[in-house]
JSON list of C-alpha atoms in Angstrom, two decimals:
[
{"chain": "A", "resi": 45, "resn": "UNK", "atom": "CA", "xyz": [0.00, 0.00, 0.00]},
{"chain": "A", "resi": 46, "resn": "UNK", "atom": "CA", "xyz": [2.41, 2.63, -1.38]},
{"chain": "A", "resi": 47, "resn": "UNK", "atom": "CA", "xyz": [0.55, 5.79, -0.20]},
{"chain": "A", "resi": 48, "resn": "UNK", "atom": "CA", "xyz": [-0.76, 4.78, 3.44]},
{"chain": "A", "resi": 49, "resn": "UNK", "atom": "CA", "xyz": [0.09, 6.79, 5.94]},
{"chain": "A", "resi": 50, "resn": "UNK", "atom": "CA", "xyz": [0.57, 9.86, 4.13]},
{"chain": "A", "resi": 51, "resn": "UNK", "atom": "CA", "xyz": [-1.36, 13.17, 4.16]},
{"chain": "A", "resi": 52, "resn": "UNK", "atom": "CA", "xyz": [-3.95, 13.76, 2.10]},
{"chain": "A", "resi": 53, "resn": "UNK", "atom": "CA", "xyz": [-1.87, 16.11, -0.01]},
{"chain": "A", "resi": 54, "resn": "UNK", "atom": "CA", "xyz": [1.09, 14.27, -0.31]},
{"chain": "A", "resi": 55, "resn": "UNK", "atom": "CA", "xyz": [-0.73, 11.46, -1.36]},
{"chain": "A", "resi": 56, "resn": "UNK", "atom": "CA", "xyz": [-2.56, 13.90, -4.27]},
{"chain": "A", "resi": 57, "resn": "UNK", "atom": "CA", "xyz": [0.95, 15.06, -5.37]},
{"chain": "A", "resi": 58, "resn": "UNK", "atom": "CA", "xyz": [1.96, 11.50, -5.47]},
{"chain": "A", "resi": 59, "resn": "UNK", "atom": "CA", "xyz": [-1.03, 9.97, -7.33]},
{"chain": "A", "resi": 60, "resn": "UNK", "atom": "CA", "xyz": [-0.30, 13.04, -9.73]},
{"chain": "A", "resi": 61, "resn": "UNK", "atom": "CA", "xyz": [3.27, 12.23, -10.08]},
{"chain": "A", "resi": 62, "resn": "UNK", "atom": "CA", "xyz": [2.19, 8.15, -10.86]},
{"chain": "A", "resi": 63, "resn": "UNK", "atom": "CA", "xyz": [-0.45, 9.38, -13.33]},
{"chain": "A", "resi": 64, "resn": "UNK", "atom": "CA", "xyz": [1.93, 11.67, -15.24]},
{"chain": "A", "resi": 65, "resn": "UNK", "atom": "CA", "xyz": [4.52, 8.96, -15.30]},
{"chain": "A", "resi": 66, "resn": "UNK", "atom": "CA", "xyz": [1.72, 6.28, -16.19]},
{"chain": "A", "resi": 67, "resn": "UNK", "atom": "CA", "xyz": [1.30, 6.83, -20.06]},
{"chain": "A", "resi": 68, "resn": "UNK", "atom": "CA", "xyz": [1.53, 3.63, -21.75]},
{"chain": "A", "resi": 69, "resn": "UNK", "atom": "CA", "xyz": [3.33, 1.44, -19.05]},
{"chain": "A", "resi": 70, "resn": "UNK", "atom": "CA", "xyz": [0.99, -0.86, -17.26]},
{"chain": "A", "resi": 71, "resn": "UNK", "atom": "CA", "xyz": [1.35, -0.56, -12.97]},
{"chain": "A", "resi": 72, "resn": "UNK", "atom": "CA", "xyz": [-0.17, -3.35, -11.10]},
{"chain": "A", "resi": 73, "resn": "UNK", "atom": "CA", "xyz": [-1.21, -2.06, -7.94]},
{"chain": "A", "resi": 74, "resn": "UNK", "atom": "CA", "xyz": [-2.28, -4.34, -4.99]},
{"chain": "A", "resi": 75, "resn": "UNK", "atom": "CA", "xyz": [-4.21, -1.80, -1.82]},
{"chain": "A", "resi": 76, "resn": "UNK", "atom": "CA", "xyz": [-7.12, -1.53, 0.48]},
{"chain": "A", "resi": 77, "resn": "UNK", "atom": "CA", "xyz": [-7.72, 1.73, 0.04]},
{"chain": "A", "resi": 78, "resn": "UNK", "atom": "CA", "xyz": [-10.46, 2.26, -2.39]},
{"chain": "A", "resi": 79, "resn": "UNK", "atom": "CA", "xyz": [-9.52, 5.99, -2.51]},
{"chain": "A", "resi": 80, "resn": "UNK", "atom": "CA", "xyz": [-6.29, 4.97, -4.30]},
{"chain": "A", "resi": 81, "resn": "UNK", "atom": "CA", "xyz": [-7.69, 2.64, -6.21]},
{"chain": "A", "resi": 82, "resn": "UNK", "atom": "CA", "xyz": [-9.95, 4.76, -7.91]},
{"chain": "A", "resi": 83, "resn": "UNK", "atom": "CA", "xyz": [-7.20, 7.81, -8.43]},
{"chain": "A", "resi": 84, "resn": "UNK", "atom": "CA", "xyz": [-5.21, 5.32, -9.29]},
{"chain": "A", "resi": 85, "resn": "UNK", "atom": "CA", "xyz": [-6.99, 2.99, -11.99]},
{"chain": "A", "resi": 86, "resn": "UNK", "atom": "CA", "xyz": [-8.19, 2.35, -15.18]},
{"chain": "A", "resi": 87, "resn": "UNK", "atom": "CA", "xyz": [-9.73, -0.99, -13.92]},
{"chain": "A", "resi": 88, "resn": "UNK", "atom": "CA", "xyz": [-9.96, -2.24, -10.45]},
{"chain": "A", "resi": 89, "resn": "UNK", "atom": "CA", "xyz": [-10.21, -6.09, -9.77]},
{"chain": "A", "resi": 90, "resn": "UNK", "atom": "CA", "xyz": [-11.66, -7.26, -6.93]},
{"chain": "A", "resi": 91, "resn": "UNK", "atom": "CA", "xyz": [-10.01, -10.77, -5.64]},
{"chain": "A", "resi": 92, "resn": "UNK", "atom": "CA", "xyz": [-9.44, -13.44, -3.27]},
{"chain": "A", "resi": 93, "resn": "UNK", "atom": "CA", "xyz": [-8.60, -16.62, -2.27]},
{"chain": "A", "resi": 94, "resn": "UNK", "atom": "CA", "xyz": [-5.45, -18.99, -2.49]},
{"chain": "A", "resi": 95, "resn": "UNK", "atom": "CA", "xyz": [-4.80, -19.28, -5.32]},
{"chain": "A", "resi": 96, "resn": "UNK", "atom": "CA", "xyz": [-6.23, -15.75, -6.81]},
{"chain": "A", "resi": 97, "resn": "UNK", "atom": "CA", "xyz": [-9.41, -15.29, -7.96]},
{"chain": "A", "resi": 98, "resn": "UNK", "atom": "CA", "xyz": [-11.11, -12.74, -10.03]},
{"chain": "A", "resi": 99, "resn": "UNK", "atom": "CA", "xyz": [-14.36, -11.67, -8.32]},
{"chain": "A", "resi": 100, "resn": "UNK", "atom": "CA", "xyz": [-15.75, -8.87, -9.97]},
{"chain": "A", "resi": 101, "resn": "UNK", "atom": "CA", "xyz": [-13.92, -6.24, -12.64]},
{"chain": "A", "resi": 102, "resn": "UNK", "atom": "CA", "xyz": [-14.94, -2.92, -12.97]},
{"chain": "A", "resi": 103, "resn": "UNK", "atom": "CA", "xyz": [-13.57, -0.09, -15.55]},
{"chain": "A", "resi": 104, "resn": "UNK", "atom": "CA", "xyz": [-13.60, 3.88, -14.46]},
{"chain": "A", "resi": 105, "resn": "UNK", "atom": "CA", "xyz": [-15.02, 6.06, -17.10]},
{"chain": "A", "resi": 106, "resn": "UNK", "atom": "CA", "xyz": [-12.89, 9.33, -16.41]},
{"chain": "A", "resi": 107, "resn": "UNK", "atom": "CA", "xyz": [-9.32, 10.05, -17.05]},
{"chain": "A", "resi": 108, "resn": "UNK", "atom": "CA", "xyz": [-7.40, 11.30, -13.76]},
{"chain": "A", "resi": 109, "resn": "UNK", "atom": "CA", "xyz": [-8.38, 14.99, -14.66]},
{"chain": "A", "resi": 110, "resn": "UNK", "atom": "CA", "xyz": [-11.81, 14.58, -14.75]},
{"chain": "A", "resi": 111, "resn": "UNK", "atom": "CA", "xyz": [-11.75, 12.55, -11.58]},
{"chain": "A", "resi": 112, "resn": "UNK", "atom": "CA", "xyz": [-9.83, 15.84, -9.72]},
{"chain": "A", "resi": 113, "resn": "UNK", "atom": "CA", "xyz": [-12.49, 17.90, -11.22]},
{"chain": "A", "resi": 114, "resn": "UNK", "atom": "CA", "xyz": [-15.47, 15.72, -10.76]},
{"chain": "A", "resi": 115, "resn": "UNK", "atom": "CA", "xyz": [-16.86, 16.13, -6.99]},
{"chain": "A", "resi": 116, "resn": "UNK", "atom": "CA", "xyz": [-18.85, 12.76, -7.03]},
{"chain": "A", "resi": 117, "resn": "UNK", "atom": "CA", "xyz": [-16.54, 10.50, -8.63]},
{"chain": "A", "resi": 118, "resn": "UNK", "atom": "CA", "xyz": [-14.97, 8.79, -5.38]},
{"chain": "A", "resi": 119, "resn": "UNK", "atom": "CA", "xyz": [-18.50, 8.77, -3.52]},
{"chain": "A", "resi": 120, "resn": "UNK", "atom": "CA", "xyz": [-20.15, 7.24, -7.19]},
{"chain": "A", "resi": 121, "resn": "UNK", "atom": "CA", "xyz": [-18.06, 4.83, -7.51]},
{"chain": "A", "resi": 122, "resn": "UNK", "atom": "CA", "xyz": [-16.91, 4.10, -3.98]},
{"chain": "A", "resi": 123, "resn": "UNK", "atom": "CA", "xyz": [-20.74, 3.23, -3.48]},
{"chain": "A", "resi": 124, "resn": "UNK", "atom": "CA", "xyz": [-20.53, 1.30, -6.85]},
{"chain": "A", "resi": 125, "resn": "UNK", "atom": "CA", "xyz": [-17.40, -1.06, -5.93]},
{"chain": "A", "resi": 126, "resn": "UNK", "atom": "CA", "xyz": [-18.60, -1.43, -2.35]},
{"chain": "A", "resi": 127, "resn": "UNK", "atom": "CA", "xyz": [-22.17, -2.69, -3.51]},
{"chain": "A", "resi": 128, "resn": "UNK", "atom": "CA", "xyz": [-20.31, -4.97, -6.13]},
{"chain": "A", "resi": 129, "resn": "UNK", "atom": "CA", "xyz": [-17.71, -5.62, -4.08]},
{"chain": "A", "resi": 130, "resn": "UNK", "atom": "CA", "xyz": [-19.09, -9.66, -3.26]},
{"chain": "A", "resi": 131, "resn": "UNK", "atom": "CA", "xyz": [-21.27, -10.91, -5.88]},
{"chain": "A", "resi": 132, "resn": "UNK", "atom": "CA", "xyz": [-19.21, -13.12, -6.82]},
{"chain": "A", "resi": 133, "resn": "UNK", "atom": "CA", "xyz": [-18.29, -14.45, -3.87]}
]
């Protein structure tokens, strides 16, 4: 979990940095925090179990700057992952 622990707006700067260093590379990133995930993601995947299973997949509609810009984008889709979160289960 690269960015726990950190302040709110070191962890902005930081997801900023990873975003602007991001084009065309592919960064598989394994957290918790749903926050990151969805600043940090293209597509989140929700798994478990030994060995690794895909639950549920979901894909973010907004590039990072309409995220920063968008006021409901964490809550939306915070509620969205949470509620899809154990279908599969």
């Amino acid at each position: 979990e690269p960015l726990k622990g950190l302040d709110q707006k070191i962890k902005n700067s930081i997801i900023s940095l990873i975003k602007e260093k991001q084009k065309d590379k592919l960064i598989v990133l394994i957290t918790h925090s749903i926050y990151e995930a969805l600043m940090l993601s293209d597509y989140i995947y929700i798994v478990s179990g030994l060995p690794l299973k895909v639950n549920n997949s979901m894909e973010l509609g907004l590039n990072f700057n309409e995220r920063l810009k968008n006021k409901n984008f964490i809550s939306y889709y915070k509620e969205k992952l949470l509620k899809n979160a154990y279908i599969n289960l």
